[in-house]
Every structure is written in structure tokens, then in C-alpha cells.
Amino acid sequence: MREDLQVFDNVLQLIGNTPLIHLNRITQDFEGDFFAKVEAFNPGHSTKDRIALHIIEEAEKKGILKPGDTIIETTSGNTGFSIAMVSIIKGYECILAVSSKSSKDKIDMLRSMGAKVYVCPAHVSADDPRSYYQVAKRMHDEIKGSVYINQYFNELNIEAHYKSTGPEIWKQTEGKITHLVACSGTGGTISGTAKFLKEQNPNIRIIGIDAYGSVLKKYHETGEFDSTEIYPYRIEGLGKNLIPTATDFESIDKFVKVSDEESAHTARELAKTEGLFVGYTSGAAVQGVKQLAEEGEFDENSKVVVIFPDHGSRYMSKVYSDDWMNEQGFFDSKHEKSTNRIEF
Ligand code: PMP
């Protein structure tokens, strides 16, 4: 490898060290300085490359994985893509149980990367035998020599971000970061990054973004699992219908809930204002920033880092499709349809 010449032995050497990009327009009315940690610059185009590589290499170090063994995971798509990529380079089989809520593009992409994909119904409870958790567990029991990544309950998920995302952000902001804003799904990103940052400066505010229809915010505030909070929503990868142990709730100062509709429009706005073509949850994170600014969270000294988990190309048939937006009823008097399309 000659990193100085940008020559690498394989694609895995490009994981991490993603850029921090200043937001110049979308946050211009708010006090403070805002930066996006754009995880789409990972070779698998999402933040999940970090955990796939870390968890698989830790299993190798412990002698759990041998060449030809099988790696199993439940995934909304991104983690699956990253595991498939790492598996190809390292010579493992990859089996993925995914939610039917995942976009068709994501599922096709996983299959293109050599993974075996099982599509499971999204709106059943976690203990239902049809859920992707139960399907993955069953396959892990049945396949000898298999490793179950189990990202929602694996502390190495937190450790991956503690060892990479956190130190990168600290260095990139020269220790001046005041706020971290990150979506919470498994909670690995926010918890691991927060752990590292709070060790450097305990005053850094850590803010999690949750979805309406998810239990995380309520659990953080009350310590109770309230199943009445659960209902279907459209954002993929954010929020949860269970309490993941990969979330360290104590490291998070506050949760903000964002809607499907506003998050979708904010993702589209990011493309048009900042030239950043990023995923639905990046829109959700900036939607959270907007709400936080309205609540007076930031002042002129704030240096806010917002994690952008993945790339917009994975949402062509959803957020970036006018037809899909229309079907969801997301174009209304507040949000007009795109005006840059000329129809004959
Ligand atoms: N955004 C997207 C698109 C994701 O796939 C995920 C992972 N489920 C997240 C955000 C949340 O990251 P984490 O699981 O580390 O909380």
C-alpha cells in the first residue's frame, strides 16, 4: 500500500477518515457553525463499513472466524452491504435477513455484492418468528461455523465508533466541537462517538434523532419501554421498536423526534442547497438541527457536527422520486412539488 500515492491493497483500506464538510446555506439562519460528517465517502457509501470491518476483524482475532465461514446479520441494507463487501475481500459467505421496508435498490445491491438475502415482514414484533431477528437467529443456530453480527446487541458496534468516528471528529474540529447530532438506530454511532468525545470534553452536548413511531426518546426520558409509542413509519435505519443494548442512553443528553415528511423534504433541500446527495436519515438529522435551533439549543459559539450516515443513491425510488413523495402525500401547500421539471 502507498497511501501517499493513493494506492491501496484492497477497498477495505479506504474505510473511515471521512471528510467534515461545512454547511453553508441550509443552516445559515441559525446561530453557530454546522458541519456534516459525510459517511457516504466510505467505500460502501455508509457509516456501517466501520462496524462491519471492526466486528469481523475482532472475530478473526479471537479465532472465531475461519476462511469460508458464514456471516449472518439483520440489516436495513447498509450494514448488509458493508458486511457483504468485507466478506468478499476476506472470503466469507454472507447471509442477510432484511426488512421488507428496505428499498428495492438496497436489496438488489446486496444481491449484487454476493449476499444471500431473505426479505422479512417489517411490521411484525421482534419476537415474531417471521421477524428478521428471529430468521437470523434460526439460521445462526442451523449453520455450523456461522457468526451472527447482531448489531443491535453487540458492544463492538459502539467500540467501532469509539475507535474511529469519535477520534476523527475530535481531530477535525481541533477539539472545538460543542454539539454532536446523530440519528439513533442501533445507537452504535451516537454512543461510541459520544463516549470518545465526552472523555475529551464532558460538556459536549450529544443529541440523538429519533422517529415518530419509535420508543427510543420516551425510553430515554422515562426508563420505560412504552409499546404504545410504536407505529409504522417510513424513515429507514432510524428509531426502533425495541431497546438496543448497543445504545448507551446515559451518553445521550437529549432525543429529538422528526417526522417522515419534514425529513424527506430536508434531504431534498440538502441536495439543492449544499450539493450533498445524501440519504433519508441525513435529512432527518438536519431536520432535527432545525428543530433544535428553534428551541434555542445553539448560540454563536456552537460548533455542531451532524452525522450524515449514507448516500442518496440508495433512495432513488423513495425520497428522490416525486412519484413516491406524491403517494405519501408529502406534497402539500407547505411543500410544493419540484419545479425544475419541464413537462411537454
Ligand atoms: N441512518 C441509516 C441510513 C442507517 O442505516 C442507520 C443504521 N441502522 C442509522 C442511520 C443509525 O445508525 P446507528 O445504527 O449506528 O444508530
PDB file of N, CA and C and ligand atoms in Angstrom, residues 47-48 76 78-79 106 151-152 157 161 183-190 236-238 281-282 309-310 315, ligand 1:
ATOM      1  N   THR A  47     -21.797   4.666   6.917  1.00  0.00           N
ATOM      2  CA  THR A  47     -21.075   4.573   8.192  1.00  0.00           C
ATOM      3  C   THR A  47     -20.909   3.121   8.646  1.00  0.00           C
ATOM      4  N   LYS A  48     -21.727   2.216   8.080  1.00  0.00           N
ATOM      5  CA  LYS A  48     -21.714   0.833   8.536  1.00  0.00           C
ATOM      6  C   LYS A  48     -20.465   0.062   8.119  1.00  0.00           C
ATOM      7  N   SER A  76     -30.970  -3.081   7.714  1.00  0.00           N
ATOM      8  CA  SER A  76     -31.856  -2.254   6.886  1.00  0.00           C
ATOM      9  C   SER A  76     -31.208  -2.034   5.529  1.00  0.00           C
ATOM     10  N   ASN A  78     -27.775  -1.027   4.792  1.00  0.00           N
ATOM     11  CA  ASN A  78     -26.410  -0.503   4.820  1.00  0.00           C
ATOM     12  C   ASN A  78     -25.415  -1.455   5.476  1.00  0.00           C
ATOM     13  N   THR A  79     -25.781  -1.987   6.634  1.00  0.00           N
ATOM     14  CA  THR A  79     -24.868  -2.897   7.324  1.00  0.00           C
ATOM     15  C   THR A  79     -24.636  -4.136   6.459  1.00  0.00           C
ATOM     16  N   LYS A 106     -31.762  -1.241  -2.483  1.00  0.00           N
ATOM     17  CA  LYS A 106     -30.826  -1.770  -1.479  1.00  0.00           C
ATOM     18  C   LYS A 106     -30.739  -3.287  -1.580  1.00  0.00           C
ATOM     19  N   GLN A 151     -25.962  -6.527  15.324  1.00  0.00           N
ATOM     20  CA  GLN A 151     -25.510  -5.147  15.554  1.00  0.00           C
ATOM     21  C   GLN A 151     -26.278  -4.402  16.651  1.00  0.00           C
ATOM     22  N   TYR A 152     -27.542  -4.776  16.888  1.00  0.00           N
ATOM     23  CA  TYR A 152     -28.322  -4.072  17.919  1.00  0.00           C
ATOM     24  C   TYR A 152     -27.883  -4.448  19.334  1.00  0.00           C
ATOM     25  N   ASN A 157     -20.106  -2.796  18.169  1.00  0.00           N
ATOM     26  CA  ASN A 157     -20.715  -1.747  17.341  1.00  0.00           C
ATOM     27  C   ASN A 157     -20.342  -0.374  17.938  1.00  0.00           C
ATOM     28  N   HIS A 161     -17.090   2.850  16.641  1.00  0.00           N
ATOM     29  CA  HIS A 161     -17.190   4.310  16.542  1.00  0.00           C
ATOM     30  C   HIS A 161     -16.351   5.007  17.608  1.00  0.00           C
ATOM     31  N   CYS A 183     -28.396  10.415  14.211  1.00  0.00           N
ATOM     32  CA  CYS A 183     -29.565   9.532  14.238  1.00  0.00           C
ATOM     33  C   CYS A 183     -29.235   8.314  15.085  1.00  0.00           C
ATOM     34  N   SER A 184     -30.262   7.781  15.731  1.00  0.00           N
ATOM     35  CA  SER A 184     -30.055   6.590  16.543  1.00  0.00           C
ATOM     36  C   SER A 184     -30.910   5.447  16.014  1.00  0.00           C
ATOM     37  N   GLY A 185     -30.226   4.367  15.606  1.00  0.00           N
ATOM     38  CA  GLY A 185     -30.926   3.161  15.166  1.00  0.00           C
ATOM     39  C   GLY A 185     -30.501   2.060  16.123  1.00  0.00           C
ATOM     40  N   THR A 186     -29.352   1.439  15.810  1.00  0.00           N
ATOM     41  CA  THR A 186     -28.759   0.549  16.816  1.00  0.00           C
ATOM     42  C   THR A 186     -28.220   1.389  17.980  1.00  0.00           C
ATOM     43  N   GLY A 187     -27.875   2.644  17.681  1.00  0.00           N
ATOM     44  CA  GLY A 187     -27.291   3.531  18.684  1.00  0.00           C
ATOM     45  C   GLY A 187     -25.777   3.457  18.711  1.00  0.00           C
ATOM     46  N   GLY A 188     -25.197   2.580  17.898  1.00  0.00           N
ATOM     47  CA  GLY A 188     -23.740   2.412  17.899  1.00  0.00           C
ATOM     48  C   GLY A 188     -22.994   3.687  17.531  1.00  0.00           C
ATOM     49  N   THR A 189     -23.452   4.364  16.489  1.00  0.00           N
ATOM     50  CA  THR A 189     -22.759   5.578  16.040  1.00  0.00           C
ATOM     51  C   THR A 189     -22.755   6.626  17.142  1.00  0.00           C
ATOM     52  N   ILE A 190     -23.942   6.948  17.629  1.00  0.00           N
ATOM     53  CA  ILE A 190     -24.028   8.037  18.607  1.00  0.00           C
ATOM     54  C   ILE A 190     -23.324   7.655  19.916  1.00  0.00           C
ATOM     55  N   GLU A 236     -35.944   4.792   7.040  1.00  0.00           N
ATOM     56  CA  GLU A 236     -35.243   3.520   7.260  1.00  0.00           C
ATOM     57  C   GLU A 236     -33.945   3.739   8.023  1.00  0.00           C
ATOM     58  N   GLY A 237     -33.721   2.930   9.056  1.00  0.00           N
ATOM     59  CA  GLY A 237     -32.432   2.951   9.753  1.00  0.00           C
ATOM     60  C   GLY A 237     -32.419   3.797  11.011  1.00  0.00           C
ATOM     61  N   LEU A 238     -33.525   4.472  11.279  1.00  0.00           N
ATOM     62  CA  LEU A 238     -33.598   5.411  12.407  1.00  0.00           C
ATOM     63  C   LEU A 238     -34.745   5.018  13.334  1.00  0.00           C
ATOM     64  N   THR A 281     -31.903   9.582   6.315  1.00  0.00           N
ATOM     65  CA  THR A 281     -31.604   9.920   7.709  1.00  0.00           C
ATOM     66  C   THR A 281     -30.683  11.143   7.827  1.00  0.00           C
ATOM     67  N   SER A 282     -29.950  11.464   6.765  1.00  0.00           N
ATOM     68  CA  SER A 282     -29.174  12.716   6.800  1.00  0.00           C
ATOM     69  C   SER A 282     -30.163  13.875   6.810  1.00  0.00           C
ATOM     70  N   PRO A 309     -25.329   9.602   7.608  1.00  0.00           N
ATOM     71  CA  PRO A 309     -24.960   8.179   7.573  1.00  0.00           C
ATOM     72  C   PRO A 309     -24.730   7.551   6.207  1.00  0.00           C
ATOM     73  N   ASP A 310     -25.465   7.980   5.160  1.00  0.00           N
ATOM     74  CA  ASP A 310     -25.269   7.281   3.875  1.00  0.00           C
ATOM     75  C   ASP A 310     -25.585   8.159   2.674  1.00  0.00           C
ATOM     76  N   TYR A 315     -31.833   5.862  -2.311  1.00  0.00           N
ATOM     77  CA  TYR A 315     -33.232   6.267  -2.091  1.00  0.00           C
ATOM     78  C   TYR A 315     -33.880   6.815  -3.351  1.00  0.00           C
TER      79      TYR A 315
HETATM   80  N1  PMP B   1     -29.053   6.006   9.108  1.00  0.00           N
HETATM   81  C1  PMP B   1     -29.086   4.904   8.343  1.00  0.00           C
HETATM   82  C2  PMP B   1     -29.412   5.049   6.899  1.00  0.00           C
HETATM   83  C3  PMP B   1     -28.825   3.644   8.907  1.00  0.00           C
HETATM   84  O1  PMP B   1     -28.864   2.546   8.125  1.00  0.00           O
HETATM   85  C4  PMP B   1     -28.552   3.561  10.296  1.00  0.00           C
HETATM   86  C5  PMP B   1     -28.315   2.209  10.918  1.00  0.00           C
HETATM   87  N2  PMP B   1     -29.457   1.473  11.269  1.00  0.00           N
HETATM   88  C6  PMP B   1     -28.558   4.739  11.068  1.00  0.00           C
HETATM   89  C7  PMP B   1     -28.796   5.940  10.424  1.00  0.00           C
HETATM   90  C8  PMP B   1     -28.339   4.747  12.547  1.00  0.00           C
HETATM   91  O2  PMP B   1     -27.033   4.399  12.929  1.00  0.00           O
HETATM   92  P1  PMP B   1     -26.813   3.504  14.228  1.00  0.00           P
HETATM   93  O3  PMP B   1     -27.368   2.164  13.935  1.00  0.00           O
HETATM   94  O4  PMP B   1     -25.342   3.491  14.442  1.00  0.00           O
HETATM   95  O5  PMP B   1     -27.553   4.141  15.349  1.00  0.00           O
END
